[in-house]
mmCIF file of C-alpha atoms in Angstrom:
data_model
loop_
_atom_site.group_PDB
_atom_site.id
_atom_site.type_symbol
_atom_site.label_atom_id
_atom_site.label_comp_id
_atom_site.label_asym_id
_atom_site.label_seq_id
_atom_site.Cartn_x
_atom_site.Cartn_y
_atom_site.Cartn_z
ATOM 1 C CA MET A 1 -8.822 -89.038 -139.897
ATOM 2 C CA LEU A 2 -9.570 -85.942 -137.787
ATOM 3 C CA PRO A 3 -6.312 -84.096 -138.660
ATOM 4 C CA THR A 4 -6.969 -84.792 -142.349
ATOM 5 C CA LEU A 5 -10.490 -83.369 -142.054
ATOM 6 C CA VAL A 6 -9.200 -80.232 -140.292
ATOM 7 C CA VAL A 7 -6.582 -79.670 -142.992
ATOM 8 C CA ALA A 8 -9.229 -80.144 -145.676
ATOM 9 C CA LEU A 9 -11.537 -77.605 -144.048
ATOM 10 C CA LEU A 10 -8.906 -74.893 -143.569
ATOM 11 C CA PRO A 11 -9.054 -73.581 -147.177
ATOM 12 C CA ALA A 12 -12.851 -73.360 -146.973
ATOM 13 C CA LEU A 13 -12.594 -71.508 -143.661
ATOM 14 C CA ALA A 14 -10.071 -69.101 -145.145
ATOM 15 C CA VAL A 15 -12.384 -68.366 -148.091
ATOM 16 C CA VAL A 16 -15.330 -67.690 -145.772
ATOM 17 C CA LEU A 17 -13.300 -65.414 -143.499
ATOM 18 C CA TYR A 18 -11.397 -63.502 -146.168
ATOM 19 C CA GLN A 19 -14.062 -61.182 -147.568
ATOM 20 C CA PRO A 20 -16.036 -58.712 -145.437
ATOM 21 C CA THR A 21 -19.810 -58.652 -145.750
ATOM 22 C CA ALA A 22 -22.788 -56.709 -144.450
ATOM 23 C CA THR A 23 -26.554 -56.708 -144.557
ATOM 24 C CA LYS A 24 -28.460 -54.472 -146.948
ATOM 25 C CA SER A 25 -29.763 -52.020 -144.383
ATOM 26 C CA PRO A 26 -30.411 -48.267 -144.116
ATOM 27 C CA LEU A 27 -27.117 -47.879 -142.258
ATOM 28 C CA ASN A 28 -24.986 -48.952 -145.204
ATOM 29 C CA ASN A 29 -27.425 -48.972 -148.129
ATOM 30 C CA GLU A 30 -28.828 -45.465 -147.792
ATOM 31 C CA LEU A 31 -25.778 -43.544 -146.595
ATOM 32 C CA THR A 32 -24.002 -41.460 -149.232
ATOM 33 C CA ALA A 33 -21.042 -39.144 -149.463
ATOM 34 C CA ARG A 34 -23.367 -36.364 -148.274
ATOM 35 C CA ASP A 35 -23.849 -38.066 -144.895
ATOM 36 C CA ILE A 36 -21.674 -37.447 -141.851
ATOM 37 C CA VAL A 37 -21.433 -40.168 -139.202
ATOM 38 C CA LEU A 38 -20.343 -39.651 -135.587
ATOM 39 C CA PHE A 39 -19.132 -42.544 -133.418
ATOM 40 C CA VAL A 40 -19.514 -41.612 -129.743
ATOM 41 C CA THR A 41 -17.361 -43.670 -127.366
ATOM 42 C CA ALA A 42 -16.319 -43.439 -123.731
ATOM 43 C CA HIS A 43 -12.568 -44.077 -123.791
ATOM 44 C CA PRO A 44 -9.621 -44.308 -126.163
ATOM 45 C CA ASP A 45 -9.496 -47.927 -127.482
ATOM 46 C CA ASP A 46 -13.310 -48.338 -127.589
ATOM 47 C CA GLU A 47 -13.179 -47.378 -131.273
ATOM 48 C CA CYS A 48 -11.111 -50.439 -132.216
ATOM 49 C CA MET A 49 -12.162 -52.923 -129.509
ATOM 50 C CA PHE A 50 -15.860 -52.576 -130.314
ATOM 51 C CA PHE A 51 -16.597 -50.505 -133.436
ATOM 52 C CA ALA A 52 -13.876 -51.344 -135.982
ATOM 53 C CA PRO A 53 -15.993 -53.628 -138.247
ATOM 54 C CA THR A 54 -18.463 -50.782 -138.799
ATOM 55 C CA ILE A 55 -15.897 -47.986 -139.138
ATOM 56 C CA LEU A 56 -14.041 -49.984 -141.783
ATOM 57 C CA GLY A 57 -17.222 -51.333 -143.380
ATOM 58 C CA LEU A 58 -18.714 -47.884 -143.921
ATOM 59 C CA GLN A 59 -15.562 -46.776 -145.706
ATOM 60 C CA SER A 60 -15.930 -49.584 -148.233
ATOM 61 C CA ILE A 61 -19.442 -48.765 -149.478
ATOM 62 C CA ALA A 62 -19.946 -47.186 -152.898
ATOM 63 C CA GLN A 63 -20.322 -43.625 -151.605
ATOM 64 C CA PRO A 64 -18.721 -43.659 -148.155
ATOM 65 C CA PRO A 65 -19.873 -41.044 -145.659
ATOM 66 C CA ASP A 66 -17.574 -38.762 -143.715
ATOM 67 C CA ILE A 67 -16.772 -40.389 -140.367
ATOM 68 C CA HIS A 68 -15.945 -38.635 -137.093
ATOM 69 C CA GLY A 69 -14.831 -40.248 -133.842
ATOM 70 C CA LEU A 70 -15.608 -38.665 -130.456
ATOM 71 C CA SER A 71 -14.232 -40.067 -127.203
ATOM 72 C CA LEU A 72 -15.849 -38.429 -124.194
ATOM 73 C CA SER A 73 -12.810 -38.994 -121.962
ATOM 74 C CA PHE A 74 -9.032 -39.302 -122.054
ATOM 75 C CA GLY A 75 -9.282 -42.635 -120.207
ATOM 76 C CA ASN A 76 -7.292 -41.210 -117.312
ATOM 77 C CA ALA A 77 -8.221 -43.808 -114.677
ATOM 78 C CA ASP A 78 -4.567 -44.834 -114.258
ATOM 79 C CA GLY A 79 -3.057 -41.388 -114.801
ATOM 80 C CA LEU A 80 -2.223 -42.111 -118.455
ATOM 81 C CA GLY A 81 -4.589 -39.601 -120.009
ATOM 82 C CA GLU A 82 -2.063 -37.762 -122.164
ATOM 83 C CA THR A 83 -0.579 -41.032 -123.399
ATOM 84 C CA ARG A 84 -4.007 -42.395 -124.239
ATOM 85 C CA HIS A 85 -4.903 -39.171 -126.035
ATOM 86 C CA LYS A 86 -1.971 -39.738 -128.405
ATOM 87 C CA GLU A 87 -2.849 -43.413 -128.783
ATOM 88 C CA PHE A 88 -6.404 -42.467 -129.775
ATOM 89 C CA GLN A 89 -5.087 -40.277 -132.572
ATOM 90 C CA SER A 90 -2.814 -43.073 -133.846
ATOM 91 C CA SER A 91 -5.575 -45.679 -133.680
ATOM 92 C CA LEU A 92 -7.947 -43.543 -135.736
ATOM 93 C CA ASP A 93 -5.149 -43.005 -138.263
ATOM 94 C CA VAL A 94 -5.050 -46.775 -138.756
ATOM 95 C CA LEU A 95 -8.842 -46.923 -139.049
ATOM 96 C CA GLY A 96 -8.813 -44.275 -141.781
ATOM 97 C CA ILE A 97 -10.278 -41.333 -139.844
ATOM 98 C CA PRO A 98 -8.636 -38.103 -141.085
ATOM 99 C CA GLU A 99 -7.353 -35.116 -139.135
ATOM 100 C CA GLY A 100 -10.124 -32.780 -138.109
ATOM 101 C CA HIS A 101 -12.461 -35.734 -137.592
ATOM 102 C CA LYS A 102 -10.843 -36.989 -134.361
ATOM 103 C CA HIS A 103 -12.304 -35.524 -131.177
ATOM 104 C CA ILE A 104 -11.460 -36.334 -127.569
ATOM 105 C CA LEU A 105 -12.567 -34.591 -124.383
ATOM 106 C CA ASP A 106 -11.281 -34.253 -120.830
ATOM 107 C CA HIS A 107 -14.408 -33.073 -119.015
ATOM 108 C CA PRO A 108 -14.163 -32.991 -115.187
ATOM 109 C CA GLU A 109 -17.556 -34.704 -114.854
ATOM 110 C CA LEU A 110 -16.787 -37.419 -117.428
ATOM 111 C CA GLN A 111 -13.739 -39.141 -116.018
ATOM 112 C CA ASP A 112 -12.900 -42.781 -116.695
ATOM 113 C CA ASN A 113 -14.335 -44.829 -113.837
ATOM 114 C CA MET A 114 -15.716 -48.386 -113.918
ATOM 115 C CA THR A 115 -18.581 -47.585 -111.548
ATOM 116 C CA ALA A 116 -19.344 -43.898 -112.248
ATOM 117 C CA LYS A 117 -22.599 -43.034 -113.992
ATOM 118 C CA TRP A 118 -22.022 -39.998 -116.173
ATOM 119 C CA ASN A 119 -24.562 -37.190 -116.213
ATOM 120 C CA PRO A 120 -26.787 -37.665 -119.308
ATOM 121 C CA GLU A 121 -27.456 -33.929 -119.558
ATOM 122 C CA ILE A 122 -23.738 -33.179 -119.894
ATOM 123 C CA ILE A 123 -23.387 -35.878 -122.555
ATOM 124 C CA SER A 124 -26.433 -34.528 -124.381
ATOM 125 C CA ASN A 125 -25.000 -30.997 -124.450
ATOM 126 C CA LEU A 126 -21.595 -32.154 -125.681
ATOM 127 C CA VAL A 127 -23.085 -34.339 -128.415
ATOM 128 C CA SER A 128 -25.291 -31.415 -129.451
ATOM 129 C CA PHE A 129 -22.215 -29.232 -129.893
ATOM 130 C CA TYR A 130 -20.459 -31.715 -132.188
ATOM 131 C CA VAL A 131 -23.604 -32.526 -134.165
ATOM 132 C CA ASN A 132 -24.177 -28.831 -134.864
ATOM 133 C CA GLN A 133 -20.519 -28.071 -135.561
ATOM 134 C CA HIS A 134 -20.075 -30.906 -138.071
ATOM 135 C CA ASN A 135 -23.620 -31.314 -139.461
ATOM 136 C CA ILE A 136 -23.859 -34.896 -138.231
ATOM 137 C CA THR A 137 -26.604 -36.980 -139.852
ATOM 138 C CA THR A 138 -26.083 -40.324 -138.067
ATOM 139 C CA ILE A 139 -24.826 -41.178 -134.561
ATOM 140 C CA LEU A 140 -23.504 -44.611 -133.571
ATOM 141 C CA THR A 141 -22.767 -45.524 -129.973
ATOM 142 C CA PHE A 142 -23.244 -48.155 -127.253
ATOM 143 C CA ASP A 143 -26.614 -49.588 -126.257
ATOM 144 C CA ARG A 144 -28.056 -49.421 -122.749
ATOM 145 C CA LYS A 145 -25.956 -52.441 -121.642
ATOM 146 C CA GLY A 146 -22.711 -50.902 -122.902
ATOM 147 C CA VAL A 147 -21.370 -54.144 -124.494
ATOM 148 C CA SER A 148 -18.928 -54.761 -121.628
ATOM 149 C CA GLY A 149 -21.236 -53.507 -118.876
ATOM 150 C CA HIS A 150 -18.937 -50.541 -118.152
ATOM 151 C CA ALA A 151 -20.914 -47.798 -116.383
ATOM 152 C CA ASN A 152 -19.435 -45.088 -118.623
ATOM 153 C CA HIS A 153 -20.497 -46.975 -121.768
ATOM 154 C CA LYS A 154 -24.060 -47.338 -120.515
ATOM 155 C CA SER A 155 -24.186 -43.656 -119.582
ATOM 156 C CA ILE A 156 -23.420 -42.625 -123.156
ATOM 157 C CA PHE A 157 -26.512 -44.390 -124.462
ATOM 158 C CA HIS A 158 -28.756 -42.467 -122.066
ATOM 159 C CA GLY A 159 -27.033 -39.159 -122.827
ATOM 160 C CA VAL A 160 -27.198 -39.554 -126.591
ATOM 161 C CA ARG A 161 -30.814 -40.685 -126.444
ATOM 162 C CA ARG A 162 -31.653 -37.643 -124.313
ATOM 163 C CA TYR A 163 -30.057 -35.442 -126.962
ATOM 164 C CA ALA A 164 -32.081 -37.120 -129.726
ATOM 165 C CA GLN A 165 -35.314 -36.791 -127.749
ATOM 166 C CA SER A 166 -34.722 -33.060 -127.332
ATOM 167 C CA ARG A 167 -34.658 -32.449 -131.090
ATOM 168 C CA THR A 168 -37.559 -32.209 -133.506
ATOM 169 C CA VAL A 169 -35.523 -33.795 -136.299
ATOM 170 C CA PRO A 170 -32.523 -35.518 -134.699
ATOM 171 C CA PRO A 171 -29.823 -37.431 -136.559
ATOM 172 C CA LYS A 172 -30.478 -41.126 -136.987
ATOM 173 C CA LEU A 173 -29.314 -42.974 -133.887
ATOM 174 C CA TYR A 174 -27.981 -46.540 -133.800
ATOM 175 C CA ALA A 175 -26.870 -48.552 -130.764
ATOM 176 C CA LEU A 176 -24.345 -51.396 -130.898
ATOM 177 C CA ILE A 177 -26.149 -54.511 -129.664
ATOM 178 C CA SER A 178 -24.722 -56.119 -126.527
ATOM 179 C CA VAL A 179 -24.670 -59.893 -126.918
ATOM 180 C CA PRO A 180 -24.667 -62.434 -124.053
ATOM 181 C CA THR A 181 -21.348 -62.984 -122.309
ATOM 182 C CA LEU A 182 -20.543 -66.366 -123.857
ATOM 183 C CA THR A 183 -21.429 -65.108 -127.341
ATOM 184 C CA LYS A 184 -19.134 -62.118 -126.843
ATOM 185 C CA TYR A 185 -16.107 -64.420 -126.682
ATOM 186 C CA THR A 186 -16.796 -66.652 -129.696
ATOM 187 C CA SER A 187 -13.906 -65.128 -131.651
ATOM 188 C CA ILE A 188 -13.386 -66.639 -135.103
ATOM 189 C CA LEU A 189 -16.650 -68.593 -134.870
ATOM 190 C CA ALA A 190 -18.577 -65.298 -134.824
ATOM 191 C CA PRO A 191 -17.769 -64.163 -138.386
ATOM 192 C CA VAL A 192 -18.232 -67.704 -139.723
ATOM 193 C CA GLN A 193 -21.694 -68.001 -138.168
ATOM 194 C CA ALA A 194 -22.665 -64.432 -139.121
ATOM 195 C CA LYS A 195 -21.611 -64.914 -142.737
ATOM 196 C CA PHE A 196 -23.471 -68.196 -143.084
ATOM 197 C CA ASP A 197 -26.563 -66.515 -141.615
ATOM 198 C CA LEU A 198 -26.291 -63.605 -144.050
ATOM 199 C CA TYR A 199 -25.602 -65.849 -147.042
ATOM 200 C CA GLY A 200 -28.598 -67.990 -146.061
ATOM 201 C CA ILE A 201 -30.853 -64.910 -145.888
ATOM 202 C CA ARG A 202 -29.605 -63.748 -149.287
ATOM 203 C CA LEU A 203 -30.217 -67.195 -150.785
ATOM 204 C CA TRP A 204 -33.739 -67.316 -149.351
ATOM 205 C CA ARG A 205 -34.448 -63.825 -150.698
ATOM 206 C CA THR A 206 -33.228 -64.899 -154.142
ATOM 207 C CA VAL A 207 -35.597 -67.885 -154.033
ATOM 208 C CA ASP A 208 -38.464 -65.603 -152.944
ATOM 209 C CA THR A 209 -37.727 -63.114 -155.718
ATOM 210 C CA THR A 210 -37.562 -65.852 -158.358
ATOM 211 C CA ALA A 211 -40.834 -67.352 -157.122
ATOM 212 C CA LEU A 212 -42.528 -63.937 -157.169
ATOM 213 C CA ARG A 213 -41.394 -63.318 -160.749
ATOM 214 C CA LEU A 214 -42.790 -66.720 -161.762
ATOM 215 C CA LEU A 215 -46.112 -65.968 -160.066
ATOM 216 C CA ARG A 216 -46.292 -62.627 -161.871
ATOM 217 C CA PHE A 217 -45.563 -64.342 -165.170
ATOM 218 C CA ILE A 218 -48.477 -66.743 -164.756
ATOM 219 C CA GLY A 219 -50.764 -63.991 -163.397
ATOM 220 C CA LEU A 220 -51.000 -65.116 -159.769
ATOM 221 C CA ALA A 221 -49.231 -62.106 -158.205
ATOM 222 C CA GLU A 222 -49.769 -58.378 -158.510
ATOM 223 C CA GLU A 223 -47.193 -56.478 -160.524
ATOM 224 C CA GLY A 224 -46.387 -53.900 -157.850
ATOM 225 C CA LYS A 225 -45.847 -56.336 -155.002
ATOM 226 C CA LYS A 226 -42.367 -56.374 -153.473
ATOM 227 C CA ILE A 227 -40.647 -58.670 -151.020
ATOM 228 C CA PRO A 228 -39.716 -56.731 -147.879
ATOM 229 C CA LEU A 229 -36.112 -56.783 -146.725
ATOM 230 C CA SER A 230 -35.908 -59.522 -144.104
ATOM 231 C CA ASN A 231 -32.354 -58.664 -143.098
ATOM 232 C CA SER A 232 -32.729 -54.965 -142.448
ATOM 233 C CA MET A 233 -30.929 -55.080 -139.082
ATOM 234 C CA PRO A 234 -27.521 -53.531 -139.799
ATOM 235 C CA VAL A 235 -24.738 -56.102 -139.473
ATOM 236 C CA PHE A 236 -21.090 -55.598 -140.421
ATOM 237 C CA VAL A 237 -18.762 -58.609 -140.591
ATOM 238 C CA SER A 238 -15.057 -57.995 -141.103
ATOM 239 C CA GLY A 239 -12.865 -59.966 -143.424
ATOM 240 C CA VAL A 240 -9.286 -60.917 -142.643
ATOM 241 C CA ASN A 241 -7.850 -57.578 -143.811
ATOM 242 C CA GLU A 242 -10.314 -55.635 -141.671
ATOM 243 C CA PHE A 243 -9.538 -57.770 -138.630
ATOM 244 C CA VAL A 244 -5.823 -57.170 -139.155
ATOM 245 C CA ALA A 245 -6.466 -53.401 -139.411
ATOM 246 C CA ALA A 246 -8.511 -53.449 -136.187
ATOM 247 C CA HIS A 247 -5.739 -55.395 -134.483
ATOM 248 C CA LYS A 248 -3.172 -52.877 -135.699
ATOM 249 C CA ALA A 249 -5.336 -50.019 -134.385
ATOM 250 C CA MET A 250 -5.541 -51.760 -131.014
ATOM 251 C CA ARG A 251 -1.758 -52.104 -130.919
ATOM 252 C CA ALA A 252 -1.589 -48.290 -131.116
ATOM 253 C CA HIS A 253 -3.012 -48.404 -127.567
ATOM 254 C CA TRP A 254 0.183 -49.974 -126.277
ATOM 255 C CA SER A 255 -0.357 -48.672 -122.720
ATOM 256 C CA GLN A 256 -3.523 -50.817 -122.485
ATOM 257 C CA LEU A 257 -2.140 -54.070 -123.840
ATOM 258 C CA VAL A 258 -2.000 -56.073 -120.649
ATOM 259 C CA TRP A 259 -2.240 -59.848 -121.011
ATOM 260 C CA PHE A 260 -6.042 -60.156 -120.785
ATOM 261 C CA ARG A 261 -6.559 -57.551 -123.519
ATOM 262 C CA TRP A 262 -4.149 -59.476 -125.744
ATOM 263 C CA LEU A 263 -6.331 -62.549 -125.223
ATOM 264 C CA TYR A 264 -9.415 -60.468 -125.979
ATOM 265 C CA VAL A 265 -8.250 -58.912 -129.235
ATOM 266 C CA VAL A 266 -6.285 -61.882 -130.601
ATOM 267 C CA LEU A 267 -8.228 -64.946 -129.521
ATOM 268 C CA PHE A 268 -11.700 -64.325 -128.166
ATOM 269 C CA SER A 269 -13.348 -61.047 -129.157
ATOM 270 C CA ARG A 270 -16.491 -61.187 -131.289
ATOM 271 C CA TYR A 271 -16.603 -57.398 -131.633
ATOM 272 C CA MET A 272 -13.292 -57.335 -133.486
ATOM 273 C CA TRP A 273 -15.136 -59.285 -136.207
ATOM 274 C CA VAL A 274 -18.878 -58.582 -135.998
ATOM 275 C CA ASN A 275 -21.070 -55.546 -135.223
ATOM 276 C CA GLU A 276 -24.868 -55.689 -135.036
ATOM 277 C CA TRP A 277 -26.900 -52.500 -134.700
ATOM 278 C CA GLN A 278 -30.344 -51.461 -133.563
ATOM 279 C CA GLU A 279 -31.890 -48.185 -134.650
ATOM 280 C CA ILE A 280 -33.142 -46.192 -131.667
ATOM 281 C CA VAL A 281 -36.391 -44.436 -132.510
ATOM 282 C CA THR A 282 -37.029 -41.517 -130.164
#
């Protein structure tokens, strides 16, 4: 009985997983081809281990923005900095980031170290340089918990926020939400749950809109009244093709593919499928 049920559910699961989806939010609904987005990461491989659903999702909107990737270090903790530099370039190729939009730094005060807190003033100054050079309108980076808890990840949040606070009109700033540890490893369950949540919100909004139109028709609602967006938190959920692309980008980082990272990217990682964002208002 159970094997039969599993086989019967597989096609439905495949349908749910196949297509990417996203919320209707300022991050994907209001960006246009005139916007320029900068992803700020700590090390080569962060871009595909954590940010791939958003990088790929932004490229699929009607008027996709220009996207730049900035890694603040070569990831030289094991003496593989030059190798990881090349891997970063290859990974961004897979993720669709063109030449001239790939930036990686080897600053003496921003070296890859699990326990080192990077100087926020240095980060702020470096981000300022790239924002000014490329006319960046939106910055996306880690939140204060750094997703994995890595000290370098957490430092970036504080540095980028310091930069934004120093400007009268800064670019929009979004932080990737760190989920609890168990949630982080829900793998294929994550996109299924996220998509059902988003579809449920859309269905409820459709019901609300229909009810409002009916109330207007019978004169019980004002004509100008609108239903606010209830799902304005930016969420990007990859489909199968996007997951495969993220996996391919991760394979470009061959020097990092030790056994536990294979388990992370193939079996357990939520961030290979789902990104949720919080706008940071400074």
